[in-house]
Amino acid sequence: MNAAVRSDGWSGVTDRRVLVLAIGDLVAIVALIVIGQLSHDIDPVTDPLASLESMVPFLIGWLVISLLAGVYAREIATSVARAARSTTVAWIAAVNVGLIIRSTPLFDGGSGWPFNLVLTGSGLVILLAWRLAYASVVGSDA
């Protein structure tokens, strides 16, 4: 057996733990948008296209920025401290990318500064809670 070839379970983007983390991130962002819509009496079930239109800019923002920021790297995903720092920076950048995309003519509606602050803050709380819990569980057996 070749001692130089070693697999630690983090073989890249297709690794199960990376997929779980990425799916959890997307679910957290979708939940954030749905909760916001429900608080404004918008029913995502009866108006799924409007709901999807609200989600897409922020999902795109997260996907682009999270990949650029490397938040799915093992050393970040399994360390509570690194996950906290990287998630905070990535979410603040991602939500701003989402807000910029949302303000283009491709999407209906802009947003005032209270919406921007609430979305940034509540999204950060939700993502940090999920990712720090994940890092503490997975990091202990990484």
PDB file of C-alpha atoms in Angstrom:
ATOM      1  CA  MET A   1       0.000   0.000   0.000  1.00  0.00           C
ATOM      2  CA  ASN A   2       1.275   3.460  -0.881  1.00  0.00           C
ATOM      3  CA  ALA A   3       1.617   5.537   2.288  1.00  0.00           C
ATOM      4  CA  ALA A   4       1.589   8.785   0.270  1.00  0.00           C
ATOM      5  CA  VAL A   5      -2.001   8.218  -0.845  1.00  0.00           C
ATOM      6  CA  ARG A   6      -4.316   9.154   1.976  1.00  0.00           C
ATOM      7  CA  SER A   7      -7.999   9.936   2.070  1.00  0.00           C
ATOM      8  CA  ASP A   8      -9.398  11.815   5.027  1.00  0.00           C
ATOM      9  CA  GLY A   9     -12.960  11.980   3.768  1.00  0.00           C
ATOM     10  CA  TRP A  10     -12.717  15.510   2.377  1.00  0.00           C
ATOM     11  CA  SER A  11     -11.937  14.705  -1.221  1.00  0.00           C
ATOM     12  CA  GLY A  12     -13.494  17.811  -2.698  1.00  0.00           C
ATOM     13  CA  VAL A  13     -16.825  19.326  -3.556  1.00  0.00           C
ATOM     14  CA  THR A  14     -18.494  15.932  -3.980  1.00  0.00           C
ATOM     15  CA  ASP A  15     -17.673  14.840  -0.431  1.00  0.00           C
ATOM     16  CA  ARG A  16     -20.844  14.031   1.527  1.00  0.00           C
ATOM     17  CA  ARG A  17     -19.982  16.422   4.367  1.00  0.00           C
ATOM     18  CA  VAL A  18     -19.466  19.295   1.942  1.00  0.00           C
ATOM     19  CA  LEU A  19     -22.784  18.540   0.272  1.00  0.00           C
ATOM     20  CA  VAL A  20     -24.569  18.436   3.639  1.00  0.00           C
ATOM     21  CA  LEU A  21     -23.018  21.770   4.582  1.00  0.00           C
ATOM     22  CA  ALA A  22     -23.932  23.388   1.247  1.00  0.00           C
ATOM     23  CA  ILE A  23     -27.496  22.056   1.342  1.00  0.00           C
ATOM     24  CA  GLY A  24     -27.835  23.268   4.926  1.00  0.00           C
ATOM     25  CA  ASP A  25     -26.638  26.724   3.866  1.00  0.00           C
ATOM     26  CA  LEU A  26     -29.188  26.893   1.048  1.00  0.00           C
ATOM     27  CA  VAL A  27     -31.989  25.650   3.314  1.00  0.00           C
ATOM     28  CA  ALA A  28     -31.065  28.314   5.890  1.00  0.00           C
ATOM     29  CA  ILE A  29     -31.229  31.071   3.256  1.00  0.00           C
ATOM     30  CA  VAL A  30     -34.511  29.766   1.820  1.00  0.00           C
ATOM     31  CA  ALA A  31     -35.964  29.560   5.348  1.00  0.00           C
ATOM     32  CA  LEU A  32     -34.865  33.145   6.000  1.00  0.00           C
ATOM     33  CA  ILE A  33     -36.652  34.389   2.871  1.00  0.00           C
ATOM     34  CA  VAL A  34     -39.803  32.328   3.538  1.00  0.00           C
ATOM     35  CA  ILE A  35     -40.000  33.564   7.141  1.00  0.00           C
ATOM     36  CA  GLY A  36     -39.646  37.127   5.874  1.00  0.00           C
ATOM     37  CA  GLN A  37     -42.353  36.621   3.283  1.00  0.00           C
ATOM     38  CA  LEU A  38     -44.728  35.070   5.786  1.00  0.00           C
ATOM     39  CA  SER A  39     -44.155  38.004   8.154  1.00  0.00           C
ATOM     40  CA  HIS A  40     -45.306  40.288   5.319  1.00  0.00           C
ATOM     41  CA  ASP A  41     -48.390  38.168   4.545  1.00  0.00           C
ATOM     42  CA  ILE A  42     -46.894  36.712   1.365  1.00  0.00           C
ATOM     43  CA  ASP A  43     -47.753  33.045   0.971  1.00  0.00           C
ATOM     44  CA  PRO A  44     -44.963  31.178  -0.851  1.00  0.00           C
ATOM     45  CA  VAL A  45     -47.346  28.282  -1.527  1.00  0.00           C
ATOM     46  CA  THR A  46     -49.957  30.351  -3.366  1.00  0.00           C
ATOM     47  CA  ASP A  47     -47.381  32.551  -5.112  1.00  0.00           C
ATOM     48  CA  PRO A  48     -44.322  30.340  -5.663  1.00  0.00           C
ATOM     49  CA  LEU A  49     -42.898  32.435  -8.532  1.00  0.00           C
ATOM     50  CA  ALA A  50     -42.778  35.579  -6.426  1.00  0.00           C
ATOM     51  CA  SER A  51     -41.191  33.567  -3.647  1.00  0.00           C
ATOM     52  CA  LEU A  52     -38.597  32.114  -5.991  1.00  0.00           C
ATOM     53  CA  GLU A  53     -37.897  35.555  -7.430  1.00  0.00           C
ATOM     54  CA  SER A  54     -37.150  36.792  -3.906  1.00  0.00           C
ATOM     55  CA  MET A  55     -34.814  33.877  -3.176  1.00  0.00           C
ATOM     56  CA  VAL A  56     -32.778  33.698  -6.391  1.00  0.00           C
ATOM     57  CA  PRO A  57     -30.650  36.857  -5.957  1.00  0.00           C
ATOM     58  CA  PHE A  58     -29.554  35.834  -2.465  1.00  0.00           C
ATOM     59  CA  LEU A  59     -28.933  32.204  -3.399  1.00  0.00           C
ATOM     60  CA  ILE A  60     -26.799  33.365  -6.331  1.00  0.00           C
ATOM     61  CA  GLY A  61     -24.957  35.796  -4.059  1.00  0.00           C
ATOM     62  CA  TRP A  62     -24.243  33.062  -1.504  1.00  0.00           C
ATOM     63  CA  LEU A  63     -23.178  30.486  -4.075  1.00  0.00           C
ATOM     64  CA  VAL A  64     -20.756  32.869  -5.772  1.00  0.00           C
ATOM     65  CA  ILE A  65     -19.263  34.431  -2.648  1.00  0.00           C
ATOM     66  CA  SER A  66     -19.112  31.261  -0.554  1.00  0.00           C
ATOM     67  CA  LEU A  67     -17.158  29.488  -3.275  1.00  0.00           C
ATOM     68  CA  LEU A  68     -14.818  32.459  -3.736  1.00  0.00           C
ATOM     69  CA  ALA A  69     -14.337  32.749   0.027  1.00  0.00           C
ATOM     70  CA  GLY A  70     -13.610  29.044   0.404  1.00  0.00           C
ATOM     71  CA  VAL A  71     -16.115  28.469   3.197  1.00  0.00           C
ATOM     72  CA  TYR A  72     -16.405  24.795   2.201  1.00  0.00           C
ATOM     73  CA  ALA A  73     -12.714  24.053   2.783  1.00  0.00           C
ATOM     74  CA  ARG A  74     -12.149  21.458   5.502  1.00  0.00           C
ATOM     75  CA  GLU A  75     -10.063  23.731   7.730  1.00  0.00           C
ATOM     76  CA  ILE A  76     -12.833  26.339   7.719  1.00  0.00           C
ATOM     77  CA  ALA A  77     -15.876  24.070   7.827  1.00  0.00           C
ATOM     78  CA  THR A  78     -14.579  22.089  10.822  1.00  0.00           C
ATOM     79  CA  SER A  79     -13.240  24.960  12.947  1.00  0.00           C
ATOM     80  CA  VAL A  80     -15.772  26.946  14.957  1.00  0.00           C
ATOM     81  CA  ALA A  81     -13.581  30.078  15.017  1.00  0.00           C
ATOM     82  CA  ARG A  82     -12.738  29.955  11.312  1.00  0.00           C
ATOM     83  CA  ALA A  83     -16.326  29.099  10.392  1.00  0.00           C
ATOM     84  CA  ALA A  84     -17.546  32.123  12.359  1.00  0.00           C
ATOM     85  CA  ARG A  85     -15.118  34.523  10.677  1.00  0.00           C
ATOM     86  CA  SER A  86     -15.520  33.140   7.166  1.00  0.00           C
ATOM     87  CA  THR A  87     -19.299  32.855   7.369  1.00  0.00           C
ATOM     88  CA  THR A  88     -19.610  36.430   8.640  1.00  0.00           C
ATOM     89  CA  VAL A  89     -17.468  37.885   5.865  1.00  0.00           C
ATOM     90  CA  ALA A  90     -19.030  35.669   3.180  1.00  0.00           C
ATOM     91  CA  TRP A  91     -22.622  36.435   4.231  1.00  0.00           C
ATOM     92  CA  ILE A  92     -22.082  40.195   4.371  1.00  0.00           C
ATOM     93  CA  ALA A  93     -20.585  40.089   0.878  1.00  0.00           C
ATOM     94  CA  ALA A  94     -23.197  37.620  -0.427  1.00  0.00           C
ATOM     95  CA  VAL A  95     -26.198  39.550   0.858  1.00  0.00           C
ATOM     96  CA  ASN A  96     -24.838  42.693  -0.797  1.00  0.00           C
ATOM     97  CA  VAL A  97     -24.392  40.833  -4.084  1.00  0.00           C
ATOM     98  CA  GLY A  98     -27.990  39.604  -3.687  1.00  0.00           C
ATOM     99  CA  LEU A  99     -29.231  43.139  -3.006  1.00  0.00           C
ATOM    100  CA  ILE A 100     -27.395  44.425  -6.078  1.00  0.00           C
ATOM    101  CA  ILE A 101     -28.874  41.658  -8.234  1.00  0.00           C
ATOM    102  CA  ARG A 102     -32.308  42.330  -6.776  1.00  0.00           C
ATOM    103  CA  SER A 103     -32.046  46.014  -7.687  1.00  0.00           C
ATOM    104  CA  THR A 104     -31.531  45.228 -11.390  1.00  0.00           C
ATOM    105  CA  PRO A 105     -34.416  45.353 -13.861  1.00  0.00           C
ATOM    106  CA  LEU A 106     -34.324  41.536 -13.988  1.00  0.00           C
ATOM    107  CA  PHE A 107     -36.068  41.366 -10.597  1.00  0.00           C
ATOM    108  CA  ASP A 108     -39.149  43.071  -9.253  1.00  0.00           C
ATOM    109  CA  GLY A 109     -38.691  45.438  -6.359  1.00  0.00           C
ATOM    110  CA  GLY A 110     -35.855  47.169  -4.674  1.00  0.00           C
ATOM    111  CA  SER A 111     -35.380  47.582  -0.979  1.00  0.00           C
ATOM    112  CA  GLY A 112     -34.955  50.258   1.632  1.00  0.00           C
ATOM    113  CA  TRP A 113     -32.180  50.294   4.183  1.00  0.00           C
ATOM    114  CA  PRO A 114     -34.286  48.728   6.992  1.00  0.00           C
ATOM    115  CA  PHE A 115     -34.836  45.638   4.811  1.00  0.00           C
ATOM    116  CA  ASN A 116     -31.126  45.481   4.020  1.00  0.00           C
ATOM    117  CA  LEU A 117     -30.172  45.640   7.705  1.00  0.00           C
ATOM    118  CA  VAL A 118     -32.784  43.097   8.805  1.00  0.00           C
ATOM    119  CA  LEU A 119     -31.857  40.670   6.030  1.00  0.00           C
ATOM    120  CA  THR A 120     -28.137  41.026   6.711  1.00  0.00           C
ATOM    121  CA  GLY A 121     -28.495  40.639  10.477  1.00  0.00           C
ATOM    122  CA  SER A 122     -31.067  37.858  10.568  1.00  0.00           C
ATOM    123  CA  GLY A 123     -29.326  35.960   7.777  1.00  0.00           C
ATOM    124  CA  LEU A 124     -26.060  36.198   9.661  1.00  0.00           C
ATOM    125  CA  VAL A 125     -27.665  34.839  12.836  1.00  0.00           C
ATOM    126  CA  ILE A 126     -29.280  31.919  10.996  1.00  0.00           C
ATOM    127  CA  LEU A 127     -26.169  31.014   8.989  1.00  0.00           C
ATOM    128  CA  LEU A 128     -23.850  31.349  11.983  1.00  0.00           C
ATOM    129  CA  ALA A 129     -26.086  29.174  14.161  1.00  0.00           C
ATOM    130  CA  TRP A 130     -26.201  26.453  11.497  1.00  0.00           C
ATOM    131  CA  ARG A 131     -22.545  26.590  10.501  1.00  0.00           C
ATOM    132  CA  LEU A 132     -21.177  26.807  14.051  1.00  0.00           C
ATOM    133  CA  ALA A 133     -23.301  23.841  15.107  1.00  0.00           C
ATOM    134  CA  TYR A 134     -22.071  21.971  12.040  1.00  0.00           C
ATOM    135  CA  ALA A 135     -18.415  22.870  12.691  1.00  0.00           C
ATOM    136  CA  SER A 136     -18.629  21.808  16.323  1.00  0.00           C
ATOM    137  CA  VAL A 137     -20.130  18.410  15.428  1.00  0.00           C
ATOM    138  CA  VAL A 138     -18.065  17.632  12.318  1.00  0.00           C
ATOM    139  CA  GLY A 139     -14.905  19.239  13.657  1.00  0.00           C
ATOM    140  CA  SER A 140     -14.871  16.888  16.604  1.00  0.00           C
ATOM    141  CA  ASP A 141     -14.597  13.851  14.312  1.00  0.00           C
ATOM    142  CA  ALA A 142     -12.590  15.417  11.464  1.00  0.00           C
TER     143      ALA A 142
END
